[in-house]
Amino acid sequence: MRVAVAGCCHGELDKIYETLALAERRGPGPIDLLLCCGDFQAVRNEADLRCMAVPPKYRHMQTFYRYYSGEKKAPVLTIFIGGNHEASNHLQELPYGGWVAPNIYYLGLAGVVKYRGVRIGGISGIFKSHDYRKGHFECPPYNAATIRSIYHVRNIEVYKLKQLKQPMDIFLSHDWPRSIYHYGNKKQLLKTKSFFRQEVENNTLGSPAASELLEHLKPTYWFSAHLHVKFAALMQHQTMDKGQSTKATKFLALDKCLPHRDFLQVIEVEHDPSAPDYLEYDAEWLTILRATNDLINVTERLWNMPENNGLHTRWDYSATKEAINEVLEKLNHDLKVPNNFSITAACYDPSKPQTQMQLVHRINPQTTEFCAQLGITDINVRLQKAKEDQHLCGDYEGQDDVEGNDSGEEPSEYNTDTSALSSINPDEIMLDEEEEYDDSIVSAQSDLNIPSVELSSEQASDFSASFSDIRILPSSMTVSSDDTSGSPVCKEGNSGDPVDLGDGKDLTTVPLKRLSDEHEPEQRKKIKRRNQAIYAAVDDNDTA
């Protein structure tokens, strides 16, 4: 099965699908699935734009609304997670996942699905230690603090994912797992992104929550975005039991969707030919959702997940065979994800702009149906009741600029909190005090000294080359010859030859080609501008 993976999408669906179409024409066959690693920006209208955590001058409609309205349809099944620049009010309608448009599926706050027998999991958002132990208390209209905290990862999602026992094929996160940079070509990473050096040396770059999940799940592939750089790594997990076979995770981070950037990768993934070619729920994940339903928290109160410390009557919520069978019975043994997308908000009309469109906290019928079928609680229903009873949600929208003191940061309980060391990525939109790469250790019992095998520099370079540059871009997105000089592919092998990933599988690389007659700028700037080009209404020349 040919799977395409995209980094930060930033609403550029048209360009991504154009690129896929060109890849199909030049490649060995059609693309079966597209995975997007966050900053998807499922913006339906002007109200959704006001819920996106970027300064107002970067808020532009882009092209998703055309897919939402039915004017266009995604040419390939698309699965995505949320990042830190999203239409948060739209995604909040689907906490357990659902269709945001025909053929475009959101995995939810955290989720696991199957497609053609391939098991795909993911977690949305980015890690911030001061919000990690809070409940999901935010709801629209957001204020200057909650417009940011809404996309911060919570411990309940990590806890649910850590109940999984069955093997994972692919996992998606927006921010990188902490420490993953030790398992790839770290020297090349720091050459490309020198401002990461302090965090890499202090081992504070990336998400400790994602690192815990990486060590627990040990997926075959892990894909991320967020840091706007392509980076490959191979993490070989140590086994505690000598009888177990050694597992390895192939990690790949991708750039944002802009010219001259490595934002897309196509890989061949083994699948079950007898499995259905439609999206399916995962029985184990549904069982865990049902088991953990009573753990839902919609308050700002800090809380810890149950553990075996004598304080909780139950701490193991993993799925037993009996519990899985109960769930299958409730679903009549039909795990097909229903094609039940429906329009829940007015769609943007370029001829009739509505700048004062009211923000509404909606209950999505997809979530209502899912919760009723599984017998679990819709978080948004609980939130609305809490709002009526206790007025928990903010009573005003974010002002013209996204300001404030983030979410009222609590002192970290962990002595490894190094948020003050976080460097500034000049390639990222800054939200005043919000630093994009954070923070402290996740769990008290985990010191994140991961018992895994680091790669030598030669191994790292070889593996990085296996994820070939396949920037086959439409004519609007020119590839510069400068982009490939010094790349691992150019140094380590021929771009047209199959590359061994170390497990007997090959990835067919595609020659890099310049796809227009435009001239390159005479000199490329050393320091990248912030993300202006991403949100500009008219394409700006990207010199990075």
Short mmCIF file of N, CA and C in Angstrom, two decimals, residues 264-400:
data_model
loop_
_atom_site.label_atom_id
_atom_site.label_comp_id
_atom_site.label_asym_id
_atom_site.label_seq_id
_atom_site.Cartn_x
_atom_site.Cartn_y
_atom_site.Cartn_z
N LEU A 264 6.61 16.32 1.98
CA LEU A 264 5.84 15.14 1.60
C LEU A 264 6.77 13.95 1.40
N GLN A 265 6.31 12.77 1.84
CA GLN A 265 7.06 11.53 1.65
C GLN A 265 6.07 10.43 1.29
N VAL A 266 6.42 9.61 0.32
CA VAL A 266 5.60 8.45 -0.05
C VAL A 266 6.37 7.19 0.32
N ILE A 267 5.72 6.29 1.04
CA ILE A 267 6.35 5.04 1.46
C ILE A 267 5.45 3.87 1.08
N GLU A 268 6.05 2.71 1.01
CA GLU A 268 5.30 1.46 0.80
C GLU A 268 5.12 0.79 2.16
N VAL A 269 3.88 0.51 2.51
CA VAL A 269 3.56 -0.11 3.79
C VAL A 269 2.88 -1.45 3.54
N GLU A 270 3.35 -2.49 4.21
CA GLU A 270 2.71 -3.80 4.07
C GLU A 270 1.28 -3.74 4.62
N HIS A 271 0.36 -4.35 3.90
CA HIS A 271 -1.02 -4.36 4.36
C HIS A 271 -1.60 -5.75 4.14
N ASP A 272 -2.79 -5.95 4.67
CA ASP A 272 -3.48 -7.22 4.54
C ASP A 272 -4.37 -7.18 3.30
N PRO A 273 -4.03 -7.92 2.25
CA PRO A 273 -4.83 -7.86 1.01
C PRO A 273 -6.28 -8.27 1.21
N SER A 274 -6.54 -9.05 2.25
CA SER A 274 -7.92 -9.51 2.50
C SER A 274 -8.72 -8.52 3.34
N ALA A 275 -8.07 -7.49 3.87
CA ALA A 275 -8.76 -6.52 4.72
C ALA A 275 -9.59 -5.57 3.86
N PRO A 276 -10.67 -5.04 4.41
CA PRO A 276 -11.53 -4.13 3.63
C PRO A 276 -10.82 -2.84 3.27
N ASP A 277 -11.21 -2.22 2.17
CA ASP A 277 -10.58 -1.00 1.72
C ASP A 277 -11.35 0.24 2.17
N TYR A 278 -11.99 0.14 3.34
CA TYR A 278 -12.62 1.30 3.97
C TYR A 278 -12.06 1.46 5.38
N LEU A 279 -12.29 2.64 5.95
CA LEU A 279 -11.76 2.95 7.28
C LEU A 279 -12.55 2.19 8.34
N GLU A 280 -11.82 1.61 9.29
CA GLU A 280 -12.44 0.83 10.37
C GLU A 280 -12.03 1.36 11.73
N TYR A 281 -12.95 1.25 12.69
CA TYR A 281 -12.59 1.49 14.09
C TYR A 281 -11.68 0.37 14.56
N ASP A 282 -10.92 0.65 15.61
CA ASP A 282 -10.06 -0.36 16.22
C ASP A 282 -10.74 -0.87 17.49
N ALA A 283 -10.97 -2.17 17.55
CA ALA A 283 -11.76 -2.75 18.65
C ALA A 283 -11.07 -2.54 20.00
N GLU A 284 -9.76 -2.71 20.05
CA GLU A 284 -9.06 -2.51 21.32
C GLU A 284 -9.20 -1.07 21.80
N TRP A 285 -9.06 -0.11 20.87
CA TRP A 285 -9.15 1.30 21.26
C TRP A 285 -10.56 1.64 21.74
N LEU A 286 -11.59 1.14 21.06
CA LEU A 286 -12.95 1.40 21.50
C LEU A 286 -13.19 0.84 22.90
N THR A 287 -12.61 -0.30 23.17
CA THR A 287 -12.76 -0.91 24.50
C THR A 287 -12.11 -0.05 25.57
N ILE A 288 -10.97 0.52 25.26
CA ILE A 288 -10.28 1.39 26.22
C ILE A 288 -11.07 2.68 26.43
N LEU A 289 -11.63 3.24 25.37
CA LEU A 289 -12.47 4.44 25.52
C LEU A 289 -13.64 4.16 26.46
N ARG A 290 -14.24 3.01 26.31
CA ARG A 290 -15.39 2.65 27.15
C ARG A 290 -14.95 2.44 28.60
N ALA A 291 -13.80 1.81 28.77
CA ALA A 291 -13.33 1.53 30.13
C ALA A 291 -12.94 2.80 30.88
N THR A 292 -12.40 3.78 30.17
CA THR A 292 -11.90 5.00 30.81
C THR A 292 -12.93 6.13 30.80
N ASN A 293 -14.16 5.84 30.45
CA ASN A 293 -15.18 6.89 30.35
C ASN A 293 -15.37 7.65 31.65
N ASP A 294 -15.25 6.96 32.78
CA ASP A 294 -15.45 7.63 34.08
C ASP A 294 -14.29 8.54 34.47
N LEU A 295 -13.22 8.52 33.71
CA LEU A 295 -12.06 9.37 34.02
C LEU A 295 -12.15 10.74 33.37
N ILE A 296 -13.23 11.01 32.64
CA ILE A 296 -13.37 12.30 31.95
C ILE A 296 -13.37 13.43 32.97
N ASN A 297 -12.59 14.46 32.69
CA ASN A 297 -12.49 15.63 33.56
C ASN A 297 -12.65 16.88 32.69
N VAL A 298 -13.60 17.75 33.03
CA VAL A 298 -13.81 18.97 32.26
C VAL A 298 -13.55 20.20 33.13
N THR A 299 -12.64 20.07 34.09
CA THR A 299 -12.27 21.20 34.94
C THR A 299 -10.79 21.52 34.77
N GLU A 300 -10.39 22.68 35.28
CA GLU A 300 -8.98 23.07 35.26
C GLU A 300 -8.18 22.42 36.38
N ARG A 301 -8.86 21.68 37.22
CA ARG A 301 -8.19 21.06 38.36
C ARG A 301 -7.09 20.10 37.88
N LEU A 302 -5.90 20.22 38.49
CA LEU A 302 -4.81 19.31 38.17
C LEU A 302 -5.10 17.95 38.78
N TRP A 303 -4.85 16.90 38.03
CA TRP A 303 -5.10 15.56 38.56
C TRP A 303 -4.15 14.59 37.92
N ASN A 304 -3.96 13.47 38.61
CA ASN A 304 -3.06 12.42 38.14
C ASN A 304 -3.87 11.20 37.72
N MET A 305 -3.34 10.47 36.78
CA MET A 305 -3.99 9.25 36.32
C MET A 305 -3.83 8.14 37.37
N PRO A 306 -4.78 7.20 37.41
CA PRO A 306 -4.67 6.09 38.37
C PRO A 306 -3.40 5.29 38.15
N GLU A 307 -2.78 4.89 39.24
CA GLU A 307 -1.59 4.03 39.16
C GLU A 307 -1.58 3.09 40.37
N ASN A 308 -0.72 2.13 40.29
CA ASN A 308 -0.65 1.11 41.34
C ASN A 308 0.19 1.61 42.50
N ASN A 309 -0.40 2.53 43.27
CA ASN A 309 0.30 3.12 44.41
C ASN A 309 -0.49 3.00 45.71
N GLY A 310 -1.53 2.18 45.69
CA GLY A 310 -2.34 1.99 46.89
C GLY A 310 -3.45 3.01 47.06
N LEU A 311 -3.52 3.99 46.16
CA LEU A 311 -4.53 5.04 46.28
C LEU A 311 -5.72 4.84 45.36
N HIS A 312 -5.61 3.89 44.44
CA HIS A 312 -6.68 3.69 43.46
C HIS A 312 -7.13 2.23 43.47
N THR A 313 -8.44 2.04 43.35
CA THR A 313 -8.96 0.68 43.31
C THR A 313 -8.71 0.03 41.94
N ARG A 314 -8.54 0.87 40.91
CA ARG A 314 -8.26 0.34 39.58
C ARG A 314 -7.23 1.23 38.89
N TRP A 315 -6.27 0.61 38.26
CA TRP A 315 -5.26 1.37 37.52
C TRP A 315 -4.95 0.75 36.15
N ASP A 316 -5.44 -0.44 35.92
CA ASP A 316 -5.22 -1.11 34.64
C ASP A 316 -6.53 -1.06 33.84
N TYR A 317 -6.51 -0.28 32.75
CA TYR A 317 -7.68 -0.15 31.90
C TYR A 317 -7.46 -0.77 30.53
N SER A 318 -6.49 -1.65 30.46
CA SER A 318 -6.23 -2.32 29.18
C SER A 318 -7.41 -3.23 28.83
N ALA A 319 -7.51 -3.54 27.55
CA ALA A 319 -8.68 -4.26 27.04
C ALA A 319 -8.51 -5.77 27.19
N THR A 320 -9.43 -6.41 27.88
CA THR A 320 -9.45 -7.87 27.97
C THR A 320 -10.23 -8.44 26.78
N LYS A 321 -10.07 -9.72 26.53
CA LYS A 321 -10.81 -10.36 25.43
C LYS A 321 -12.31 -10.25 25.66
N GLU A 322 -12.72 -10.42 26.91
CA GLU A 322 -14.14 -10.35 27.23
C GLU A 322 -14.69 -8.95 26.95
N ALA A 323 -13.91 -7.92 27.35
CA ALA A 323 -14.36 -6.54 27.14
C ALA A 323 -14.42 -6.20 25.65
N ILE A 324 -13.44 -6.69 24.89
CA ILE A 324 -13.45 -6.45 23.44
C ILE A 324 -14.67 -7.10 22.80
N ASN A 325 -14.99 -8.31 23.24
CA ASN A 325 -16.16 -9.00 22.70
C ASN A 325 -17.45 -8.24 23.02
N GLU A 326 -17.52 -7.64 24.21
CA GLU A 326 -18.69 -6.85 24.57
C GLU A 326 -18.86 -5.67 23.62
N VAL A 327 -17.74 -5.01 23.32
CA VAL A 327 -17.80 -3.88 22.40
C VAL A 327 -18.22 -4.34 21.01
N LEU A 328 -17.67 -5.45 20.56
CA LEU A 328 -18.04 -5.98 19.24
C LEU A 328 -19.53 -6.32 19.18
N GLU A 329 -20.05 -6.83 20.28
CA GLU A 329 -21.48 -7.14 20.33
C GLU A 329 -22.31 -5.85 20.22
N LYS A 330 -21.86 -4.79 20.91
CA LYS A 330 -22.59 -3.52 20.85
C LYS A 330 -22.61 -2.96 19.44
N LEU A 331 -21.56 -3.23 18.67
CA LEU A 331 -21.45 -2.72 17.30
C LEU A 331 -21.92 -3.73 16.27
N ASN A 332 -22.50 -4.84 16.73
CA ASN A 332 -22.95 -5.91 15.83
C ASN A 332 -21.80 -6.42 14.95
N HIS A 333 -20.61 -6.40 15.54
CA HIS A 333 -19.40 -6.88 14.86
C HIS A 333 -19.12 -6.13 13.56
N ASP A 334 -19.61 -4.91 13.48
CA ASP A 334 -19.38 -4.06 12.31
C ASP A 334 -18.52 -2.88 12.73
N LEU A 335 -17.24 -2.91 12.35
CA LEU A 335 -16.31 -1.87 12.76
C LEU A 335 -16.13 -0.78 11.70
N LYS A 336 -16.89 -0.82 10.64
CA LYS A 336 -16.75 0.19 9.59
C LYS A 336 -17.11 1.57 10.12
N VAL A 337 -16.23 2.54 9.86
CA VAL A 337 -16.52 3.92 10.25
C VAL A 337 -17.61 4.44 9.30
N PRO A 338 -18.77 4.82 9.83
CA PRO A 338 -19.87 5.24 8.95
C PRO A 338 -19.53 6.53 8.21
N ASN A 339 -19.98 6.63 6.98
CA ASN A 339 -19.80 7.87 6.21
C ASN A 339 -20.94 8.82 6.57
N ASN A 340 -20.85 9.36 7.78
CA ASN A 340 -21.95 10.16 8.32
C ASN A 340 -21.58 11.63 8.48
N PHE A 341 -20.71 12.12 7.61
CA PHE A 341 -20.37 13.54 7.66
C PHE A 341 -21.61 14.39 7.41
N SER A 342 -21.71 15.47 8.16
CA SER A 342 -22.78 16.44 7.91
C SER A 342 -22.24 17.84 8.19
N ILE A 343 -22.76 18.81 7.49
CA ILE A 343 -22.34 20.20 7.68
C ILE A 343 -22.98 20.73 8.95
N THR A 344 -22.17 21.23 9.86
CA THR A 344 -22.67 21.70 11.16
C THR A 344 -22.53 23.21 11.33
N ALA A 345 -21.86 23.87 10.38
CA ALA A 345 -21.68 25.32 10.46
C ALA A 345 -21.75 25.90 9.06
N ALA A 346 -22.14 27.14 8.98
CA ALA A 346 -22.22 27.82 7.69
C ALA A 346 -20.84 27.83 7.03
N CYS A 347 -20.83 27.64 5.72
CA CYS A 347 -19.57 27.60 4.98
C CYS A 347 -19.23 28.98 4.44
N TYR A 348 -17.97 29.28 4.41
CA TYR A 348 -17.47 30.56 3.90
C TYR A 348 -17.95 30.80 2.47
N ASP A 349 -18.43 32.01 2.24
CA ASP A 349 -18.84 32.42 0.91
C ASP A 349 -18.02 33.66 0.54
N PRO A 350 -17.08 33.53 -0.41
CA PRO A 350 -16.22 34.67 -0.74
C PRO A 350 -17.00 35.90 -1.18
N SER A 351 -18.19 35.71 -1.73
CA SER A 351 -18.99 36.85 -2.19
C SER A 351 -19.77 37.52 -1.07
N LYS A 352 -19.88 36.83 0.07
CA LYS A 352 -20.63 37.39 1.20
C LYS A 352 -19.86 37.19 2.51
N PRO A 353 -18.77 37.91 2.70
CA PRO A 353 -17.99 37.75 3.93
C PRO A 353 -18.81 38.15 5.16
N GLN A 354 -18.62 37.38 6.24
CA GLN A 354 -19.34 37.64 7.48
C GLN A 354 -18.33 37.73 8.62
N THR A 355 -17.78 38.89 8.79
CA THR A 355 -16.70 39.08 9.78
C THR A 355 -17.20 39.00 11.21
N GLN A 356 -18.50 39.16 11.44
CA GLN A 356 -19.04 39.13 12.80
C GLN A 356 -19.81 37.84 13.08
N MET A 357 -19.49 36.78 12.36
CA MET A 357 -20.18 35.51 12.58
C MET A 357 -20.03 35.05 14.03
N GLN A 358 -21.13 34.65 14.62
CA GLN A 358 -21.13 34.27 16.04
C GLN A 358 -20.46 32.92 16.25
N LEU A 359 -19.72 32.81 17.35
CA LEU A 359 -19.09 31.55 17.73
C LEU A 359 -20.04 30.76 18.60
N VAL A 360 -20.24 29.49 18.25
CA VAL A 360 -21.17 28.64 18.98
C VAL A 360 -20.44 27.36 19.39
N HIS A 361 -20.67 26.92 20.63
CA HIS A 361 -20.14 25.63 21.09
C HIS A 361 -21.12 24.55 20.64
N ARG A 362 -20.75 23.80 19.60
CA ARG A 362 -21.68 22.87 18.97
C ARG A 362 -21.51 21.43 19.45
N ILE A 363 -22.60 20.74 19.41
CA ILE A 363 -22.60 19.29 19.58
C ILE A 363 -22.71 18.67 18.19
N ASN A 364 -21.70 17.88 17.81
CA ASN A 364 -21.67 17.32 16.47
C ASN A 364 -22.44 15.99 16.43
N PRO A 365 -23.34 15.83 15.46
CA PRO A 365 -24.12 14.58 15.40
C PRO A 365 -23.26 13.33 15.22
N GLN A 366 -22.08 13.46 14.61
CA GLN A 366 -21.20 12.30 14.51
C GLN A 366 -20.77 11.82 15.90
N THR A 367 -20.40 12.79 16.76
CA THR A 367 -19.98 12.44 18.12
C THR A 367 -21.15 11.89 18.92
N THR A 368 -22.33 12.48 18.74
CA THR A 368 -23.53 11.98 19.44
C THR A 368 -23.79 10.53 19.07
N GLU A 369 -23.73 10.22 17.79
CA GLU A 369 -23.97 8.86 17.32
C GLU A 369 -22.91 7.90 17.84
N PHE A 370 -21.65 8.31 17.80
CA PHE A 370 -20.56 7.46 18.27
C PHE A 370 -20.70 7.15 19.75
N CYS A 371 -20.96 8.18 20.53
CA CYS A 371 -21.07 7.99 21.98
C CYS A 371 -22.27 7.12 22.35
N ALA A 372 -23.38 7.31 21.66
CA ALA A 372 -24.57 6.51 21.93
C ALA A 372 -24.33 5.04 21.60
N GLN A 373 -23.63 4.81 20.49
CA GLN A 373 -23.37 3.44 20.07
C GLN A 373 -22.43 2.73 21.03
N LEU A 374 -21.45 3.47 21.55
CA LEU A 374 -20.44 2.86 22.42
C LEU A 374 -20.82 2.94 23.89
N GLY A 375 -21.77 3.82 24.22
CA GLY A 375 -22.17 3.98 25.61
C GLY A 375 -21.19 4.81 26.42
N ILE A 376 -20.66 5.87 25.81
CA ILE A 376 -19.72 6.75 26.51
C ILE A 376 -20.23 8.17 26.48
N THR A 377 -19.54 9.07 27.17
CA THR A 377 -19.97 10.45 27.34
C THR A 377 -19.35 11.35 26.29
N ASP A 378 -20.17 12.21 25.70
CA ASP A 378 -19.67 13.27 24.82
C ASP A 378 -19.08 14.36 25.71
N ILE A 379 -17.79 14.60 25.57
CA ILE A 379 -17.13 15.60 26.41
C ILE A 379 -17.81 16.95 26.28
N ASN A 380 -18.29 17.28 25.09
CA ASN A 380 -18.90 18.59 24.89
C ASN A 380 -20.24 18.73 25.60
N VAL A 381 -20.99 17.64 25.70
CA VAL A 381 -22.23 17.68 26.48
C VAL A 381 -21.90 17.93 27.95
N ARG A 382 -20.87 17.24 28.45
CA ARG A 382 -20.45 17.45 29.85
C ARG A 382 -19.97 18.89 30.05
N LEU A 383 -19.26 19.40 29.06
CA LEU A 383 -18.76 20.77 29.14
C LEU A 383 -19.90 21.78 29.17
N GLN A 384 -20.89 21.59 28.33
CA GLN A 384 -22.00 22.54 28.30
C GLN A 384 -22.76 22.55 29.62
N LYS A 385 -22.92 21.37 30.20
CA LYS A 385 -23.59 21.31 31.51
C LYS A 385 -22.75 22.00 32.58
N ALA A 386 -21.43 21.77 32.52
CA ALA A 386 -20.55 22.42 33.49
C ALA A 386 -20.56 23.94 33.30
N LYS A 387 -20.64 24.36 32.05
CA LYS A 387 -20.67 25.80 31.76
C LYS A 387 -21.93 26.42 32.34
N GLU A 388 -23.05 25.72 32.18
CA GLU A 388 -24.31 26.23 32.73
C GLU A 388 -24.27 26.27 34.25
N ASP A 389 -23.67 25.23 34.84
CA ASP A 389 -23.68 25.14 36.30
C ASP A 389 -22.63 26.01 36.97
N GLN A 390 -21.45 26.08 36.35
CA GLN A 390 -20.33 26.71 37.06
C GLN A 390 -19.65 27.83 36.26
N HIS A 391 -20.10 28.06 35.02
CA HIS A 391 -19.51 29.10 34.19
C HIS A 391 -18.00 28.93 34.08
N LEU A 392 -17.60 27.73 33.66
CA LEU A 392 -16.18 27.42 33.60
C LEU A 392 -15.48 28.05 32.41
N CYS A 393 -16.21 28.27 31.31
CA CYS A 393 -15.55 28.69 30.09
C CYS A 393 -15.36 30.20 30.05
N GLY A 394 -14.43 30.63 29.22
CA GLY A 394 -14.17 32.06 29.05
C GLY A 394 -15.40 32.75 28.48
N ASP A 395 -15.58 34.04 28.82
CA ASP A 395 -16.77 34.75 28.38
C ASP A 395 -16.45 35.79 27.32
N TYR A 396 -15.27 35.71 26.73
CA TYR A 396 -14.96 36.63 25.64
C TYR A 396 -14.00 35.96 24.68
N GLU A 397 -14.00 36.43 23.45
CA GLU A 397 -13.10 35.90 22.43
C GLU A 397 -11.75 36.58 22.53
N GLY A 398 -10.75 35.95 21.90
CA GLY A 398 -9.43 36.56 21.87
C GLY A 398 -9.49 37.91 21.16
N GLN A 399 -8.70 38.88 21.64
CA GLN A 399 -8.69 40.19 21.03
C GLN A 399 -7.99 40.15 19.68
N ASP A 400 -7.82 41.33 19.09
CA ASP A 400 -7.23 41.40 17.76
C ASP A 400 -5.87 40.76 17.71
#
